[in-house]
Amino acid sequence: MTTAMGGGRSAGRTPAAVGLGGVTVRFRTRRREVTAVSGVSLDVAAGEFVAIVGPSGCGKSTLLKLVAGLLAPTEGEVRLGGERVTGPRRDIGYVFQRAALLEWRSVRRNILLQAEMRRMPAATARGRAEELIAMTGLDGFEDAYPHELSGGMRQRVALCRALLHRPPVLLMDEPFGALDALTREQLNTELNRIWRETGTTVLLVTHSISEACALAGRVVVMSPRPGTVTEITEVALPAERDYTATVARPEFREATVRVRRLLGAAPTGG
Ligand code: ADP
Ligand code: MG
């Protein structure tokens, strides 16, 4: 049911899509030094869906920023596709809790922003955008403006924008945290389908134990700050997961009970 830290399934074959090796991050502020994460090792295989859960301030967002190359580790190393991350990476997609859409641009043009920033060929980008709009059920809203959309639809637009350039790795930081429960469950089912259709590797940070266990093949449970990996819990369910059907399964319940216990039993860090 559980695995030791690191040494993902792909060890010895292809390089891990994401690799963290003994990563420690310390922030030095004027008053004090904060160790956000300490000695974190994790290998994520290509095409895997991994969720990260842990108490507030344990360094979950910090881990995603490391993978994106927006932050450098104080100790240890970070790899993407076997290559050491030394600066901001363009071969990732990033989705945040707030969709951060440009209010003066239509849905289609918000999605195409990604293409403009990357100077993708216009025709390729437009074709890919239409594909994603259909995949996320946004058809009919291509010309709508963000203020006309529900929270769930805004996150779908953010997801399309993050996937436009077909990133091998998708980083999601509490993407559904601001949505109502029903919308969130519906988006969980959709994200599962999109993940299977695109084959992208997903690293999802969430506060929701159910969301983590409903979506991920493995759930990384972190301790309070300084964040360390308490355990990596496997969720023994098939890749195809409808949220409602999944939460009724005993394997789902088993995983959530275990993760909840790990989070509750985690010692308080200094
Ligand atoms: P989480 O996402 O798990 O809530 P974060 O990764 O955002 O946690 O932050 C982990 C810890 O590092 C927190 O204590 C936070 O205050 C601190 N921290 C994060 N970013 C910075 C920064 N740029 N400067 C100083 N401290 C930071
Ligand atoms: Mg965070």
Coordinates of C-alpha atoms and ligand atoms in Angstrom, one line a residue:
M1 CA 0.0 0.0 0.0
T2 CA 2.8 2.4 0.7
T3 CA 6.2 3.0 -0.9
A4 CA 9.4 4.5 0.5
M5 CA 10.3 8.0 -0.5
G6 CA 11.7 8.4 -4.0
G7 CA 12.4 5.5 -6.4
G8 CA 9.3 5.9 -8.4
R9 CA 7.9 3.2 -10.7
S10 CA 10.0 4.2 -13.6
A11 CA 13.3 3.9 -11.7
G12 CA 15.9 2.2 -13.8
R13 CA 14.0 2.8 -17.0
T14 CA 13.1 6.2 -18.4
P15 CA 14.0 9.2 -16.3
A16 CA 11.2 10.4 -13.9
A17 CA 9.1 13.2 -15.3
V18 CA 9.7 15.1 -12.1
G19 CA 12.4 14.3 -9.6
L20 CA 13.1 15.9 -6.3
G21 CA 16.3 14.7 -4.6
G22 CA 16.9 15.7 -0.9
V23 CA 15.3 19.1 -1.4
T24 CA 15.5 21.7 1.4
V25 CA 14.3 25.3 1.0
R26 CA 15.1 28.0 3.5
F27 CA 13.7 31.5 3.2
R28 CA 15.7 34.2 4.8
T29 CA 13.6 37.2 5.8
R30 CA 14.8 40.3 7.7
R31 CA 13.8 38.9 11.1
R32 CA 14.3 35.1 10.8
E33 CA 15.1 32.2 8.6
V34 CA 12.3 29.8 7.8
T35 CA 12.8 26.3 6.6
A36 CA 9.8 25.6 4.4
V37 CA 10.7 22.1 3.3
S38 CA 13.3 19.8 4.4
G39 CA 14.9 16.8 2.7
V40 CA 12.1 16.1 0.3
S41 CA 12.6 13.3 -2.2
L42 CA 10.0 12.3 -4.8
D43 CA 10.1 10.7 -8.2
V44 CA 7.0 11.1 -10.4
A45 CA 6.8 8.8 -13.5
A46 CA 5.7 10.2 -16.8
G47 CA 1.9 10.1 -17.1
E48 CA 1.5 9.7 -13.3
F49 CA -1.1 11.6 -11.3
V50 CA 0.3 12.5 -7.9
A51 CA -1.4 14.6 -5.2
I52 CA 0.3 16.5 -2.4
V53 CA -1.6 17.1 0.9
G54 CA -0.4 18.7 4.1
P55 CA -1.2 21.4 6.6
S56 CA -1.1 25.1 5.6
G57 CA 2.5 26.4 5.4
C58 CA 4.2 23.0 5.0
G59 CA 5.7 23.9 1.7
K60 CA 3.3 22.5 -0.9
S61 CA 3.3 25.6 -3.1
T62 CA 7.0 25.8 -2.6
L63 CA 7.4 22.3 -4.1
L64 CA 5.5 23.3 -7.2
K65 CA 7.5 26.5 -7.6
L66 CA 10.7 24.4 -7.4
V67 CA 9.5 22.2 -10.2
A68 CA 8.6 25.2 -12.3
G69 CA 12.0 26.6 -11.7
L70 CA 10.6 29.8 -10.1
L71 CA 12.5 29.0 -7.0
A72 CA 15.9 27.3 -6.4
P73 CA 16.4 24.8 -3.7
T74 CA 18.8 25.7 -0.8
E75 CA 19.9 22.1 -0.9
G76 CA 19.3 19.1 -3.1
E77 CA 18.2 19.0 -6.8
V78 CA 15.2 19.2 -8.9
R79 CA 14.8 17.5 -12.3
L80 CA 12.3 17.7 -15.1
G81 CA 12.4 14.9 -17.6
G82 CA 15.8 13.9 -16.3
E83 CA 17.2 17.4 -16.8
R84 CA 18.3 19.5 -13.9
V85 CA 16.0 22.6 -13.4
T86 CA 18.2 25.7 -13.2
G87 CA 15.7 28.5 -14.1
P88 CA 12.1 29.1 -15.1
R89 CA 10.7 26.3 -17.2
R90 CA 8.4 26.7 -20.2
D91 CA 7.6 23.0 -20.6
I92 CA 5.1 23.0 -17.7
G93 CA 1.5 24.1 -17.3
Y94 CA 0.4 25.9 -14.1
V95 CA -3.1 26.3 -12.7
F96 CA -3.8 28.3 -9.5
Q97 CA -6.7 28.7 -7.2
R98 CA -7.6 32.0 -8.9
A99 CA -8.0 31.5 -12.6
A100 CA -6.3 34.9 -13.3
L101 CA -8.1 35.5 -16.5
L102 CA -7.8 38.8 -18.4
E103 CA -11.2 40.3 -18.1
W104 CA -11.0 42.2 -21.4
R105 CA -10.2 39.2 -23.4
S106 CA -12.7 36.5 -24.6
V107 CA -12.4 32.9 -23.5
R108 CA -10.7 31.9 -26.7
R109 CA -8.2 34.8 -26.5
N110 CA -7.5 34.1 -22.8
I111 CA -6.5 30.6 -23.9
L112 CA -4.5 31.8 -26.8
L113 CA -2.5 34.1 -24.5
Q114 CA -0.3 31.1 -23.8
A115 CA 0.5 30.8 -27.5
E116 CA 1.3 34.5 -27.8
M117 CA 3.7 34.3 -24.8
R118 CA 5.4 31.3 -26.4
R119 CA 5.2 32.5 -30.0
M120 CA 3.5 29.4 -31.1
P121 CA 2.4 29.2 -34.8
A122 CA -1.1 30.8 -34.9
A123 CA -2.8 28.0 -36.8
T124 CA -1.4 25.3 -34.5
A125 CA -2.4 27.3 -31.5
R126 CA -5.9 27.9 -32.7
G127 CA -6.5 24.3 -33.6
R128 CA -5.3 23.2 -30.2
A129 CA -7.4 25.8 -28.5
E130 CA -10.6 24.5 -30.2
E131 CA -9.6 20.9 -29.2
L132 CA -9.3 21.9 -25.6
I133 CA -12.5 24.0 -25.6
A134 CA -14.3 20.9 -26.8
M135 CA -12.5 18.7 -24.3
T136 CA -13.5 20.9 -21.3
G137 CA -17.0 21.5 -22.5
L138 CA -16.6 25.2 -23.1
D139 CA -18.0 25.0 -26.6
G140 CA -20.4 27.8 -27.2
F141 CA -18.6 30.1 -24.8
E142 CA -15.5 30.8 -26.9
D143 CA -16.5 34.4 -27.4
A144 CA -17.8 35.0 -23.8
Y145 CA -15.9 37.3 -21.4
P146 CA -14.7 36.1 -18.0
H147 CA -17.4 38.1 -16.1
E148 CA -20.0 36.0 -17.9
L149 CA -18.6 32.7 -16.6
S150 CA -19.1 30.7 -13.4
G151 CA -16.2 29.9 -11.2
G152 CA -16.0 26.4 -12.6
M153 CA -15.9 27.6 -16.2
R154 CA -13.2 30.1 -15.3
Q155 CA -11.1 27.3 -14.0
R156 CA -11.8 25.3 -17.2
V157 CA -10.4 28.3 -19.2
A158 CA -7.3 28.4 -16.9
L159 CA -6.9 24.6 -17.5
C160 CA -7.1 25.1 -21.3
R161 CA -4.6 27.9 -21.2
A162 CA -2.2 25.7 -19.1
L163 CA -2.5 22.8 -21.6
L164 CA -2.3 24.7 -24.8
H165 CA 1.4 24.0 -25.5
R166 CA 1.0 20.3 -24.5
P167 CA 3.2 20.5 -21.5
P168 CA 4.5 17.1 -20.3
V169 CA 3.9 18.3 -16.7
L170 CA 0.9 20.1 -15.3
L171 CA 1.2 21.7 -11.9
M172 CA -2.0 22.5 -10.1
D173 CA -2.1 24.5 -6.8
E174 CA -5.4 24.2 -5.1
P175 CA -7.2 24.7 -8.5
F176 CA -10.7 23.9 -7.2
G177 CA -10.3 25.4 -3.7
A178 CA -12.6 28.3 -4.3
L179 CA -15.4 26.3 -5.9
D180 CA -18.7 24.9 -4.4
A181 CA -18.7 21.2 -3.6
L182 CA -20.8 20.0 -6.6
T183 CA -18.8 22.0 -9.2
R184 CA -15.6 20.7 -7.6
E185 CA -16.7 17.1 -7.9
Q186 CA -17.8 17.6 -11.5
L187 CA -14.4 19.1 -12.3
N188 CA -12.6 16.2 -10.5
T189 CA -14.3 13.8 -12.9
E190 CA -13.4 16.1 -15.9
L191 CA -9.8 16.5 -14.8
N192 CA -9.5 12.7 -14.6
R193 CA -10.7 12.4 -18.2
I194 CA -8.5 15.2 -19.4
W195 CA -5.5 13.7 -17.7
R196 CA -6.2 10.3 -19.4
E197 CA -6.8 12.0 -22.8
T198 CA -3.7 14.2 -22.7
G199 CA -1.3 11.7 -21.0
T200 CA 0.3 14.6 -19.1
T201 CA 2.0 14.1 -15.7
V202 CA 0.0 15.9 -13.0
L203 CA 1.2 17.2 -9.7
L204 CA -1.9 18.4 -7.7
V205 CA -1.7 20.3 -4.5
T206 CA -5.0 20.2 -2.5
H207 CA -6.3 20.7 1.0
S208 CA -9.0 18.1 0.2
I209 CA -8.2 14.5 1.2
S210 CA -11.2 13.2 -0.9
E211 CA -10.0 15.2 -3.9
A212 CA -6.5 13.8 -3.5
C213 CA -7.6 10.2 -3.1
A214 CA -10.3 10.4 -5.8
L215 CA -7.8 11.6 -8.4
A216 CA -4.3 10.5 -7.7
G217 CA -2.5 7.2 -8.0
R218 CA -0.3 8.2 -5.2
V219 CA -0.8 10.8 -2.4
V220 CA 2.2 12.5 -0.9
V221 CA 1.4 13.3 2.7
M222 CA 3.5 16.0 4.2
S223 CA 4.3 17.0 7.8
P224 CA 3.8 20.5 9.2
R225 CA 6.6 22.9 8.5
P226 CA 9.4 22.3 7.9
G227 CA 7.6 20.0 5.4
T228 CA 8.9 16.5 5.0
V229 CA 7.3 13.5 3.3
T230 CA 5.5 11.6 6.0
E231 CA 4.4 8.9 3.6
I232 CA 3.4 8.3 0.0
T233 CA 0.1 6.5 0.0
E234 CA -1.0 4.5 -3.0
V235 CA -4.6 4.6 -4.0
A236 CA -5.5 1.1 -5.4
L237 CA -8.1 2.2 -7.9
P238 CA -8.2 2.1 -11.8
A239 CA -7.1 5.2 -13.7
E240 CA -10.6 5.9 -15.0
R241 CA -12.5 7.5 -12.1
D242 CA -15.9 9.0 -12.0
Y243 CA -16.0 11.0 -8.7
T244 CA -19.3 9.7 -7.5
A245 CA -18.6 6.1 -8.3
T246 CA -15.1 6.4 -6.9
V247 CA -16.0 7.7 -3.5
A248 CA -18.3 4.7 -3.0
R249 CA -15.4 2.3 -3.4
P250 CA -13.8 0.6 -0.4
E251 CA -10.3 1.3 -1.8
F252 CA -11.1 5.0 -1.8
R253 CA -12.3 4.9 1.8
E254 CA -9.3 3.0 2.9
A255 CA -7.0 5.6 1.3
T256 CA -8.8 8.6 2.8
V257 CA -8.9 7.0 6.3
R258 CA -5.1 6.4 6.0
V259 CA -4.2 9.8 4.8
R260 CA -6.4 11.5 7.4
R261 CA -4.8 9.5 10.1
L262 CA -1.3 10.4 8.8
L263 CA -2.2 14.1 8.8
G264 CA -3.7 14.0 12.2
A265 CA -0.8 12.0 13.7
A266 CA 2.0 14.1 12.1
P267 CA 4.3 15.5 14.7
T268 CA 4.3 19.3 14.9
G269 CA 7.5 20.7 13.2
G270 CA 9.5 23.6 14.5
Ligands
ADP1 P1 1.8 25.8 1.6 O1 1.5 26.0 0.1 O2 1.9 24.4 2.0 O3 0.7 26.4 2.4 P2 4.1 27.5 1.1 O4 4.9 26.6 0.2 O5 3.3 28.6 0.5 O6 3.1 26.6 2.0 O7 5.0 28.1 2.3 C1 5.8 27.3 3.1 C2 6.5 28.2 4.2 O8 7.4 29.0 3.6 C3 5.5 29.1 4.9 O9 5.9 29.2 6.2 C4 5.7 30.4 4.2 O10 5.4 31.5 5.1 C5 7.1 30.4 3.8 N1 7.4 31.1 2.6 C6 6.9 30.8 1.3 N2 7.4 31.7 0.4 C7 8.2 32.6 1.1 C8 9.0 33.7 0.7 N3 9.1 34.1 -0.6 N4 9.7 34.3 1.7 C9 9.6 33.9 3.0 N5 8.9 32.9 3.4 C10 8.2 32.2 2.5
MG2 MG 0.1 26.9 -1.0

